mmCIF file of C-alpha atoms and ligand atoms in Angstrom:
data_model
loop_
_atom_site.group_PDB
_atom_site.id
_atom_site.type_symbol
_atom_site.label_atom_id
_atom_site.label_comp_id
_atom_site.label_asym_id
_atom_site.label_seq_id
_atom_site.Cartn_x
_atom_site.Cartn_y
_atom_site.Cartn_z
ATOM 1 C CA UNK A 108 0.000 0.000 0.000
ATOM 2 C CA UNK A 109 1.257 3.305 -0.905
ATOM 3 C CA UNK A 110 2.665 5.762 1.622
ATOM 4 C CA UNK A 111 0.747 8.824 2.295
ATOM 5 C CA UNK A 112 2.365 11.565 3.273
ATOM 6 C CA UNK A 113 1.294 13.835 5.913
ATOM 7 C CA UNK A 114 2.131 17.577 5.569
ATOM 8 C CA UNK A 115 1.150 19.706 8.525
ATOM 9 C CA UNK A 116 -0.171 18.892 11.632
ATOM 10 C CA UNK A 117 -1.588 21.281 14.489
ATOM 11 C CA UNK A 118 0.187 21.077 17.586
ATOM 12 C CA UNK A 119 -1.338 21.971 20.547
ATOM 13 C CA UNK A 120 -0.369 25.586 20.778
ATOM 14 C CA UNK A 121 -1.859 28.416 18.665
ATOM 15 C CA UNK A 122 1.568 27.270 16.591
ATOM 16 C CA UNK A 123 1.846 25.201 13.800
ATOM 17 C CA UNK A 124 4.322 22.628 13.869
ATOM 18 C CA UNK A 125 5.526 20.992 10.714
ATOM 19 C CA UNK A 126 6.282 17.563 10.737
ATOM 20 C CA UNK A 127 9.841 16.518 9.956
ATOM 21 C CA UNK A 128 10.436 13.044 7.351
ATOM 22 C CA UNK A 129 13.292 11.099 6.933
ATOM 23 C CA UNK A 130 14.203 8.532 4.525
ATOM 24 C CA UNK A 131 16.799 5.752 5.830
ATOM 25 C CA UNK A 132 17.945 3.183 3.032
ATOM 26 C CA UNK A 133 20.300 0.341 4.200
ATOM 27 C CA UNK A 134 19.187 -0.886 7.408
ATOM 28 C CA UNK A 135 22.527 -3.439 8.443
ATOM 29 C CA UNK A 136 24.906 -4.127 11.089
ATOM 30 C CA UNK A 137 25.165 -0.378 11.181
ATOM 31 C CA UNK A 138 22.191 1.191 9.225
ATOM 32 C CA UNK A 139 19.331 -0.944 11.840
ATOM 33 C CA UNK A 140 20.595 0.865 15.179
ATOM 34 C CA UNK A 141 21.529 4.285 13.397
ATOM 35 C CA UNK A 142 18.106 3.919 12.670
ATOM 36 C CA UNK A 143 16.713 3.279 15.883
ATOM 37 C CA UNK A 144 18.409 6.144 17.215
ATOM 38 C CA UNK A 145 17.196 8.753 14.915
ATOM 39 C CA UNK A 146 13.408 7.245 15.240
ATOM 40 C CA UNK A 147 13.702 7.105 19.160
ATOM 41 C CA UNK A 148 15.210 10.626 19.518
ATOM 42 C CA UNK A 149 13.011 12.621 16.683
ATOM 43 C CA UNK A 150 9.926 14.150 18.272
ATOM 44 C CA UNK A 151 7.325 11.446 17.981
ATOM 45 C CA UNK A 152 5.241 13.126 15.538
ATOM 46 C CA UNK A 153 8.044 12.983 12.868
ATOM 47 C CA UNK A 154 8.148 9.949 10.376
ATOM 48 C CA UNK A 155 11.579 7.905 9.354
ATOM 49 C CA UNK A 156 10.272 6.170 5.871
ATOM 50 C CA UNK A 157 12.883 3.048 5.827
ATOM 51 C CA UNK A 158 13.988 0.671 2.596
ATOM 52 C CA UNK A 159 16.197 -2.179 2.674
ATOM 53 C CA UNK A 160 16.580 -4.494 -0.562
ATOM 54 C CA UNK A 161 16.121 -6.997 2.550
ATOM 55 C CA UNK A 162 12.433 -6.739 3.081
ATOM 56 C CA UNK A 163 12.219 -8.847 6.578
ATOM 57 C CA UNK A 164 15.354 -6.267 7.992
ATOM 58 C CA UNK A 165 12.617 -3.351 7.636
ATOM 59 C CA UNK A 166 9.397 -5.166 8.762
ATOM 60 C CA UNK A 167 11.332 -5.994 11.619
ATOM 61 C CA UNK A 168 12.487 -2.726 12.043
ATOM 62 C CA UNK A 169 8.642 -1.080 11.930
ATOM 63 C CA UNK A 170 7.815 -3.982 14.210
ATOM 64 C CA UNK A 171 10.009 -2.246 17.064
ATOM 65 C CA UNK A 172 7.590 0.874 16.789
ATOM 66 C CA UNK A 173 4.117 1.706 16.755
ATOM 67 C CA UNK A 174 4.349 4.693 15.093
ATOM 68 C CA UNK A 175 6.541 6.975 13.537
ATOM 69 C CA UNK A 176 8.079 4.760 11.341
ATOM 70 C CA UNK A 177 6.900 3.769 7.749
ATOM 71 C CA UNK A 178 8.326 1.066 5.341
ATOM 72 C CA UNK A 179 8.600 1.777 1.790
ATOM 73 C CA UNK A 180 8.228 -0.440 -0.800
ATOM 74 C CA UNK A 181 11.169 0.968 -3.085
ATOM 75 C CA UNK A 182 13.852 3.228 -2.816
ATOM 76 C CA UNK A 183 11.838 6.316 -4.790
ATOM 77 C CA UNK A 184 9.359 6.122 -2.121
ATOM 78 C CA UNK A 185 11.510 6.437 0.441
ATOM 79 C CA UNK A 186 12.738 9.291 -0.946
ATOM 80 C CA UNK A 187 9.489 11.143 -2.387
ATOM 81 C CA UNK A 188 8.418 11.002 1.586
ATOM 82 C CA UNK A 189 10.975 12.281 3.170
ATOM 83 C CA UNK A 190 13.346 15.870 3.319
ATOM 84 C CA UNK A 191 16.147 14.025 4.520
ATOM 85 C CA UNK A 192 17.835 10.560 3.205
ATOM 86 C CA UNK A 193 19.979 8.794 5.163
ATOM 87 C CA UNK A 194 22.072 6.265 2.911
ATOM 88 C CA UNK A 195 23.989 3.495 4.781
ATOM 89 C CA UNK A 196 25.531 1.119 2.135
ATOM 90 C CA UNK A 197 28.153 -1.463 1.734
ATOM 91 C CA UNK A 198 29.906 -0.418 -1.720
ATOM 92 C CA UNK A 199 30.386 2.150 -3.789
ATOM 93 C CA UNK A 200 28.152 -0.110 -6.207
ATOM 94 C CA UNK A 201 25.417 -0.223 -4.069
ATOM 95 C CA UNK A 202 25.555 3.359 -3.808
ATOM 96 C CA UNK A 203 25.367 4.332 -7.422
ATOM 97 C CA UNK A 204 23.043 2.113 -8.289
ATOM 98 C CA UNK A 205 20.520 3.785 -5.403
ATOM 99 C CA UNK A 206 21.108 7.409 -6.092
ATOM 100 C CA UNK A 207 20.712 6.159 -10.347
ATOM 101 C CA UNK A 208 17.335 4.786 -8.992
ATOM 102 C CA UNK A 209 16.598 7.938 -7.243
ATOM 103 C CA UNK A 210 17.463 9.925 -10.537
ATOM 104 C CA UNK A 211 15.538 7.822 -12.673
ATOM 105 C CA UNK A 212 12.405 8.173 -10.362
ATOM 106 C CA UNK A 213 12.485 12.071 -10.887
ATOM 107 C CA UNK A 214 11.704 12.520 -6.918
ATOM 108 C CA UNK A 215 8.595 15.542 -6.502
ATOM 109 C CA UNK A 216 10.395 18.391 -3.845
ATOM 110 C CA UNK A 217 10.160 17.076 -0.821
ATOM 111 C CA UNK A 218 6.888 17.599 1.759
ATOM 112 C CA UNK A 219 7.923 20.669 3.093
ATOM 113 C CA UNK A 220 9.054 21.650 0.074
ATOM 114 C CA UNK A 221 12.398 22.732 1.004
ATOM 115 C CA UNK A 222 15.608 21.465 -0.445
ATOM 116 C CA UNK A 223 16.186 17.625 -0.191
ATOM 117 C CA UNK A 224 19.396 16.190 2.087
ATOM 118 C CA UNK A 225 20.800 13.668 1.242
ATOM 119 C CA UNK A 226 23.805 12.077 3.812
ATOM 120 C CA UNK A 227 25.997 9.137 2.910
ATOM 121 C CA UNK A 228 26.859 7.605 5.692
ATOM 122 C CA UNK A 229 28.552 4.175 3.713
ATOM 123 C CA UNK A 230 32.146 4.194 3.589
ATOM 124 C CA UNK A 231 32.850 4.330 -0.161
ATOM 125 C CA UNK A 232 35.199 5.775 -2.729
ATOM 126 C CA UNK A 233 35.959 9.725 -3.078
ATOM 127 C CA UNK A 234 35.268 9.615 -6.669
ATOM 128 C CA UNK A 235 31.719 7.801 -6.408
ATOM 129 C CA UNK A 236 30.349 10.283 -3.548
ATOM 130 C CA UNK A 237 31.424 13.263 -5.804
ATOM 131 C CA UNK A 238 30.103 11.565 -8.892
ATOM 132 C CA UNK A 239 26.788 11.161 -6.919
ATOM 133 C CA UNK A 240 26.630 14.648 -5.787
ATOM 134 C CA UNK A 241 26.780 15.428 -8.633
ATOM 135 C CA UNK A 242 24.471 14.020 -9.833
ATOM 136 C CA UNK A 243 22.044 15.142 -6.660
ATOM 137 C CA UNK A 244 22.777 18.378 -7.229
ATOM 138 C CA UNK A 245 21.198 18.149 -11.266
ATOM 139 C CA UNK A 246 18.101 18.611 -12.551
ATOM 140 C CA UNK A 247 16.705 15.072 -11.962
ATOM 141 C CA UNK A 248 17.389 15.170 -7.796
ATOM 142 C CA UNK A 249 17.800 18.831 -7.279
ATOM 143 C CA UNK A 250 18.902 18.017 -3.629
ATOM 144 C CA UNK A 251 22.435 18.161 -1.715
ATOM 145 C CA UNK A 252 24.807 15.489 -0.961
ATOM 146 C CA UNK A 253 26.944 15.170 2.129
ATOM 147 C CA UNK A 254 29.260 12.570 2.577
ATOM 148 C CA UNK A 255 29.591 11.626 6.240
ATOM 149 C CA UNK A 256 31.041 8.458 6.687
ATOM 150 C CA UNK A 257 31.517 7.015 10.542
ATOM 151 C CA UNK A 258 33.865 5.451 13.063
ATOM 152 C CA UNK A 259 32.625 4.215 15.983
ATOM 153 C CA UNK A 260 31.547 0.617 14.716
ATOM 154 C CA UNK A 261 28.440 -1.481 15.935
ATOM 155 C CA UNK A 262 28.808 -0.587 19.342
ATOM 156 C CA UNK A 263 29.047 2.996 19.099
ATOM 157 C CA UNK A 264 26.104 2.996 16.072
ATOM 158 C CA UNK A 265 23.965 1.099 18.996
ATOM 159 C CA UNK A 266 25.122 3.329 21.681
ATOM 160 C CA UNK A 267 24.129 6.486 19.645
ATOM 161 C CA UNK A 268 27.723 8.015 20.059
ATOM 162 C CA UNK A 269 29.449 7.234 16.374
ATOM 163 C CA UNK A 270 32.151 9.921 15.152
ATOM 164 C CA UNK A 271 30.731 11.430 11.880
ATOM 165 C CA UNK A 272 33.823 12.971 9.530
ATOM 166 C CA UNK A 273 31.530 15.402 7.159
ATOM 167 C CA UNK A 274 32.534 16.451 3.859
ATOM 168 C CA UNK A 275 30.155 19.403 2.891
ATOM 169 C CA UNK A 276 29.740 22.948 1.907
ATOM 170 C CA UNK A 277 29.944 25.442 5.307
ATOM 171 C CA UNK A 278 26.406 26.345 4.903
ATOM 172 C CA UNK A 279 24.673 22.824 4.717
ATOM 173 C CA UNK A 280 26.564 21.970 8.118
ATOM 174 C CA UNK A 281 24.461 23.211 10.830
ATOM 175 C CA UNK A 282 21.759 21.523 8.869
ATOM 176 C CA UNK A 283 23.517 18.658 9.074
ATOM 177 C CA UNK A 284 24.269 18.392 12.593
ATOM 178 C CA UNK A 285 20.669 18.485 13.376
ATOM 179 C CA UNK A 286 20.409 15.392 11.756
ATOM 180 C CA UNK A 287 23.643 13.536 12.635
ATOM 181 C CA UNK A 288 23.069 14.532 16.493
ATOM 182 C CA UNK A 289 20.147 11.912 16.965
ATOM 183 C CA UNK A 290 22.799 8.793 15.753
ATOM 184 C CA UNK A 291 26.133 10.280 16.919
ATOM 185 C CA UNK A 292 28.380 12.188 19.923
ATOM 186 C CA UNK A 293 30.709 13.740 17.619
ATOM 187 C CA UNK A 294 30.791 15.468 14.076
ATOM 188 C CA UNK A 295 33.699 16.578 12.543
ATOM 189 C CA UNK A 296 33.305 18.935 9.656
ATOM 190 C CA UNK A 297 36.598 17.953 7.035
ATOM 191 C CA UNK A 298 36.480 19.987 4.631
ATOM 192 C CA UNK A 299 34.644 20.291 1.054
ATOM 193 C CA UNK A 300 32.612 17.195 -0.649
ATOM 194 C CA UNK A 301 34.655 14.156 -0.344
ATOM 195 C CA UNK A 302 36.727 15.365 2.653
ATOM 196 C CA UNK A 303 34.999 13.475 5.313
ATOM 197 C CA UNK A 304 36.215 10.235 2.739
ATOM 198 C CA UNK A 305 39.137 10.913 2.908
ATOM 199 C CA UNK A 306 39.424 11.458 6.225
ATOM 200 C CA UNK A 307 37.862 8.257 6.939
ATOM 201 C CA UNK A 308 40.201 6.111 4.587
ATOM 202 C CA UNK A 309 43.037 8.048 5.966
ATOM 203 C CA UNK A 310 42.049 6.753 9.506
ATOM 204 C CA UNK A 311 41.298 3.074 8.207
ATOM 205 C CA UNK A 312 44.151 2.981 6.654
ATOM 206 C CA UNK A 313 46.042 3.482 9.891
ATOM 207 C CA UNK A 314 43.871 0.955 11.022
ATOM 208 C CA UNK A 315 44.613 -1.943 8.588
ATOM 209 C CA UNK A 316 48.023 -1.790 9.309
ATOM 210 C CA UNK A 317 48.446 -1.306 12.800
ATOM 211 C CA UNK A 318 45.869 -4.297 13.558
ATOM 212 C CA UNK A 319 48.685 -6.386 11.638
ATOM 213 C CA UNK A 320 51.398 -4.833 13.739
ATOM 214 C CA UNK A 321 49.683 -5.666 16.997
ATOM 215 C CA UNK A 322 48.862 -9.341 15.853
ATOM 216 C CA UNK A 323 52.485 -9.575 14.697
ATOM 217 C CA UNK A 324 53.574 -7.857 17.946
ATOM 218 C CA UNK A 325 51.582 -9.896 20.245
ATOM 219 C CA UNK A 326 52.068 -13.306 18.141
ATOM 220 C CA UNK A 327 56.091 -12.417 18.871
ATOM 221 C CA UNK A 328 55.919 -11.667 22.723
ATOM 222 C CA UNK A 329 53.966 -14.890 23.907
ATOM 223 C CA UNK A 330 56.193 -16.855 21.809
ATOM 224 C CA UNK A 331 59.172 -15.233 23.655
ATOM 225 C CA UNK A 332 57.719 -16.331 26.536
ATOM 226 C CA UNK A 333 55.727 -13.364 27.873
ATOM 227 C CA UNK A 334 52.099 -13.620 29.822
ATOM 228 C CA UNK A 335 49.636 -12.221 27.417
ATOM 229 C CA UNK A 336 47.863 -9.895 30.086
ATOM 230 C CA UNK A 337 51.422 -8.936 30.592
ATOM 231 C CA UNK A 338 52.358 -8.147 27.256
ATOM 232 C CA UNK A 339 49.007 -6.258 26.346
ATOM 233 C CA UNK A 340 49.880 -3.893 29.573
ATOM 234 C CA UNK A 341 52.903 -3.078 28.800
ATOM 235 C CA UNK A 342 52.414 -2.469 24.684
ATOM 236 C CA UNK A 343 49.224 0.122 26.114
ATOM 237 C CA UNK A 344 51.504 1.492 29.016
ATOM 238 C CA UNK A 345 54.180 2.096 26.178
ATOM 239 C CA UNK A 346 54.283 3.810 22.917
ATOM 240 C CA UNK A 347 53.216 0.963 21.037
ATOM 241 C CA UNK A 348 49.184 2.096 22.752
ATOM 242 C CA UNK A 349 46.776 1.897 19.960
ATOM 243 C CA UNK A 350 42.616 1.387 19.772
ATOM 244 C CA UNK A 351 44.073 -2.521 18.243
ATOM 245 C CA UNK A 352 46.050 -3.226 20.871
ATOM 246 C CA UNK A 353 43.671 -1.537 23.670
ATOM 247 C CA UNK A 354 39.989 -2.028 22.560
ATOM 248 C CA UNK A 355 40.360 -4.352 20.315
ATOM 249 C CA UNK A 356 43.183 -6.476 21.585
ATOM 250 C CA UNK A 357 43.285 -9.887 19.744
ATOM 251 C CA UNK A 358 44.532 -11.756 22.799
ATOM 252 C CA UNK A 359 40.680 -10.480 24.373
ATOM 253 C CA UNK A 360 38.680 -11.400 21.100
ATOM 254 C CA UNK A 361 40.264 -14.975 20.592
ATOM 255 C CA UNK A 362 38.415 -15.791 24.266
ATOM 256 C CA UNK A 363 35.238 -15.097 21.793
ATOM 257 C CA UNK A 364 36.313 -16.383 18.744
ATOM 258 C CA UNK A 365 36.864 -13.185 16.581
ATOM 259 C CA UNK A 366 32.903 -13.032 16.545
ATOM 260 C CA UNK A 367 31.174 -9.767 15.593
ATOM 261 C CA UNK A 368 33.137 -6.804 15.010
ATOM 262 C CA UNK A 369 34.835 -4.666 12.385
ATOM 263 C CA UNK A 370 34.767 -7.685 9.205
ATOM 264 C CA UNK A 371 37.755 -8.765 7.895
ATOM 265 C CA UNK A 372 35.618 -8.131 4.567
ATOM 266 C CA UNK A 373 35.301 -4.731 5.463
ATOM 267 C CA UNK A 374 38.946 -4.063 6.172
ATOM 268 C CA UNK A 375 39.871 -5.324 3.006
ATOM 269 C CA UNK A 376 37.414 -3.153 1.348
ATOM 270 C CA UNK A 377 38.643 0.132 2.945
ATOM 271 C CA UNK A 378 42.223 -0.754 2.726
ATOM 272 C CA UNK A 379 41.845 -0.470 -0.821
ATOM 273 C CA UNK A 380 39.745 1.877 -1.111
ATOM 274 C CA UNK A 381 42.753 3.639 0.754
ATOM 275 C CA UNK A 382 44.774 2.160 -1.632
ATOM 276 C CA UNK A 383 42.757 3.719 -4.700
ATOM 277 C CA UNK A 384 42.525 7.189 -3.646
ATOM 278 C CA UNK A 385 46.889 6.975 -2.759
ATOM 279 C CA UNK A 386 46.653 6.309 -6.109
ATOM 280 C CA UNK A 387 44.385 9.190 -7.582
ATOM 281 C CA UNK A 388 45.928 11.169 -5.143
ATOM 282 C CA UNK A 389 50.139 10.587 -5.665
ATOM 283 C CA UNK A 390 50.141 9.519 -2.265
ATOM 284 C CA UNK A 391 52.549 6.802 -1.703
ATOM 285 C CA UNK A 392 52.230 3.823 0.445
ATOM 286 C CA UNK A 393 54.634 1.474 1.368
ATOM 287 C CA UNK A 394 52.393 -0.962 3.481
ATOM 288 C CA UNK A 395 49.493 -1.349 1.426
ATOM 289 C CA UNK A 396 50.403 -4.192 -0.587
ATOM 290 C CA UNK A 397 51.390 -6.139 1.939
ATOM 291 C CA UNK A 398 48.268 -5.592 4.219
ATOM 292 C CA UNK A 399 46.321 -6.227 1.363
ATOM 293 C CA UNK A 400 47.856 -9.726 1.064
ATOM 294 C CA UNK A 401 47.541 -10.278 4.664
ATOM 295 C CA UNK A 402 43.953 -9.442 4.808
ATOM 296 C CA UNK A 403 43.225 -11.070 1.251
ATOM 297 C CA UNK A 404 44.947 -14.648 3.048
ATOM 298 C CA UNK A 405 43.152 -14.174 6.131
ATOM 299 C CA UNK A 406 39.574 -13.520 4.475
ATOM 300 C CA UNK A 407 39.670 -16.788 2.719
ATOM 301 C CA UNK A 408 40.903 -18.994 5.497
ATOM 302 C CA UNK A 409 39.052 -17.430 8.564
ATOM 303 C CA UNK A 410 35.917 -16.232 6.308
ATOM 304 C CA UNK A 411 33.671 -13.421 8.117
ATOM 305 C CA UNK A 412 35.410 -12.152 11.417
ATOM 306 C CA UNK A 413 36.213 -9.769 13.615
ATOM 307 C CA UNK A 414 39.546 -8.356 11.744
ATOM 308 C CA UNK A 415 41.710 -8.829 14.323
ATOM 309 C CA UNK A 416 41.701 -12.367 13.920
ATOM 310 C CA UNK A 417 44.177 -12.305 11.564
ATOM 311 C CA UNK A 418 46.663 -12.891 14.440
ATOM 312 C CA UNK A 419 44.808 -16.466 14.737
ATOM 313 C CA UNK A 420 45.764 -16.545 11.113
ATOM 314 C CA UNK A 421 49.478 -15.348 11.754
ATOM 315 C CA UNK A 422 49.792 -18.263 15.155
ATOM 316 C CA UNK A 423 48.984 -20.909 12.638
ATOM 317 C CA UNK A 424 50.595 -19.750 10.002
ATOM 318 C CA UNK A 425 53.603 -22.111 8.979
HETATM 319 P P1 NAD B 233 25.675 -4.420 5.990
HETATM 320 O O1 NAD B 233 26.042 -5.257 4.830
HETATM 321 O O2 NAD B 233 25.414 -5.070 7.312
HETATM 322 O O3 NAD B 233 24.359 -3.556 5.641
HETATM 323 C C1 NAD B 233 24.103 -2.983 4.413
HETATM 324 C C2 NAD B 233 22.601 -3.009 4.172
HETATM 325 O O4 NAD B 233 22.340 -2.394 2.913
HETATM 326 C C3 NAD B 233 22.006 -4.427 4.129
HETATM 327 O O5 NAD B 233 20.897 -4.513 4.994
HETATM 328 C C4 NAD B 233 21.601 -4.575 2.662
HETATM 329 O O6 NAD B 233 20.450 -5.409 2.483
HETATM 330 C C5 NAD B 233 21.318 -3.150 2.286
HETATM 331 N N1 NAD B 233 21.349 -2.895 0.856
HETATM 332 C C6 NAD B 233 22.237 -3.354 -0.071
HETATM 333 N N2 NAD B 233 21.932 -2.902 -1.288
HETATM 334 C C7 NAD B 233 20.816 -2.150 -1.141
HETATM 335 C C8 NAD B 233 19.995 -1.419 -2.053
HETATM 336 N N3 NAD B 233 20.266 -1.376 -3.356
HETATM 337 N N4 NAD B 233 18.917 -0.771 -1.562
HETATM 338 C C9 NAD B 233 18.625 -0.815 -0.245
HETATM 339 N N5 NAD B 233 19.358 -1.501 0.657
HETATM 340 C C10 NAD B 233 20.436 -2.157 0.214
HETATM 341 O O7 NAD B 233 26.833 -3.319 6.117
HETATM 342 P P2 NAD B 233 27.207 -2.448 7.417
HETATM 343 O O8 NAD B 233 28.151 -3.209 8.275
HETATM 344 O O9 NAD B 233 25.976 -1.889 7.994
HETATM 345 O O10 NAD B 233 28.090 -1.304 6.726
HETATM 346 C C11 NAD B 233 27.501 -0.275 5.967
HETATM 347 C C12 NAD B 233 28.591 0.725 5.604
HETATM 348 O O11 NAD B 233 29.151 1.252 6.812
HETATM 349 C C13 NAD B 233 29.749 0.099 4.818
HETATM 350 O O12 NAD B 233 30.162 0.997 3.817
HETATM 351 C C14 NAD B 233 30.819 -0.094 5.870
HETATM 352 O O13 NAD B 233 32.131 -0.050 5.337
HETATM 353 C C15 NAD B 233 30.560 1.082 6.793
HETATM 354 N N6 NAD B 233 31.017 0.865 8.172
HETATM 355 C C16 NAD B 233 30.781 -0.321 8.797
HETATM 356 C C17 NAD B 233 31.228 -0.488 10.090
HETATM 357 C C18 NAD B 233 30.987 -1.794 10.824
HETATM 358 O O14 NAD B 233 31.586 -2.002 11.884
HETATM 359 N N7 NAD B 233 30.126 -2.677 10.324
HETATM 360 C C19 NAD B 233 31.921 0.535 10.756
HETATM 361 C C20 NAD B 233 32.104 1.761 10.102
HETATM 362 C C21 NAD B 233 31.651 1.909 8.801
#
């Protein structure tokens, strides 16, 4: 059954209040409790219209509310509801092929009839966001693009407190925080379109390879004979202190067997997606290659894990 779409509604003041929409496509490990948090902290008279290519993610989703909270039946719907899109994606792929949905659909101006936000939350390439703001900015969308990938993970998308790094024009920013406040303690404003990318592979490339050095590093002091609780306090007493070998120490997450987590699928994706923008760029990295092995060998023999796991992969390694 087709959404309708509420405009106005009288509040009970002499005021009128008008209702706020939001569209949130991709509702995954991350998308679902990013989500939540926007629906559970808008005022209750506002409406998040969700999609999901994955029809039972959203009806369980709507299930969790009753009201509020609408489920489309395609991605143009989504977006013909709602002043605000929320995009949380796997790939780059998945990305263009939404927004060239949205174009093709020719989406009416939004409700309120003011102009239509759209924030990319996925972590994806530099070239595809700018290529898709593009093409939000033309005729067929007419709407602005932010990219605003996150850090923060499962746990902090749950919690409500991800990091958003924000690539966007200085004007659309206060905007933006209004919206990115509800799923998130901390917004960081990078620079132009594409800058919160960047920002984000810069981190995860840091990331990729000091997970390796901490397996490696770890992997080398119990074989030289060191307690592990031992060794992990003095690497995060010492300069060696890192989120890999602090938060996510591999020592803590083989007790429950590299389950949920940052993907080593996802790693692999982002380091080269790193690895592709060094490239555009002129950057030059000496490490890539050889994390991207690592992670490559560790994806196909430990499949679907929490990434640090590749120090399992390294202790059995001949
Ligand atoms: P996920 O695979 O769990 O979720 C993606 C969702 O998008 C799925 O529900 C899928 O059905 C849906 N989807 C795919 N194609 C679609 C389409 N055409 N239309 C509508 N829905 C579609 O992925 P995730 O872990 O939630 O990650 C999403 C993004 O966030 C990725 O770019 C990832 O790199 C990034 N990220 C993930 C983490 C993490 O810890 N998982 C942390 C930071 C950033």
């Amino acid at each position: 059954m087709p959404i309708h779409h509420l405009l106005f509604r009288r509040t009970f003041s002499s005021t009128v209040r008008r209702e706020a929409t939001y569209g949130f496509i991709g509702l995954g490990k991350m998308g679902l409790p990013m989500a939540r948090n926007l629906r559970q902290k808008l005022p209750k008279d506002d409406t998040v219209y969700v999609y999901d290519v994955n029809t039972s993610a959203t009806a369980a989703f709507a299930g969790e509310f009753t009201s509020g909270v609408e489920v489309a039946e395609s991605v143009a719907e989504a977006v013909a509801c709602s002043e605000t899109v929320i995009t949380m994606l796997p790939e780059p792929s998945h990305v263009a092929s939404v927004f060239s949905a949205i174009a093709a659909s020719n989406p009416p101006p939004p409700p309120s009839g003011a102009q239509r936000l759209f924030v990319d939350s996925s972590t994806i390439d530099i070239r595809t966001s700018l290529s898709t703001s593009r093409l939000v900015a033309s005729p067929a969308i007419a709407g602005a693009f932010v990219d605003a990938p996150v850090s923060g993970g499962v746990v902090g998308a749950s919690a409500g407190t991800l990091a958003f790094l924000v690539g966007c024009p200085p004007e659309l920013l206060e905007r933006v925080e209004g919206v990115l406040a509800h799923m998130g303690s901390r917004i960081l404003h990078c620079g132009k379109p594409g800058a919160g990318l960047a920002g984000k592979l810069a981190n995860n490339y840091v990331l990729a390879i000091s997970n390796i050095a901490v397996a490696e590093a770890m992997n080398l002091g119990l074989k030289l004979g060191l307690d592990s609780k031992v060794l992990k306090q003095v690497i995060n007493s010492s300069s060696g202190r890192c989120w890999a070998s602090e938060v996510n120490n591999p020592v803590d997450n083989e007790a429950k067997g590299f389950a949920g987590g940052f993907g080593t699928p996802l790693m692999l994706k982002d380091l080269r997606l790193a690895v592709k923008a060094a490239q555009e760029s002129g950057a030059r990295l000496e490490m890539a290659e050889r994390a991207e092995g690592v992670y490559q060998q560790v994806v196909e023999k430990e499949g679907v894990k929490d990434f640090s796991v590749v120090y399992k992969w390294l202790k059995e390694a001949k």
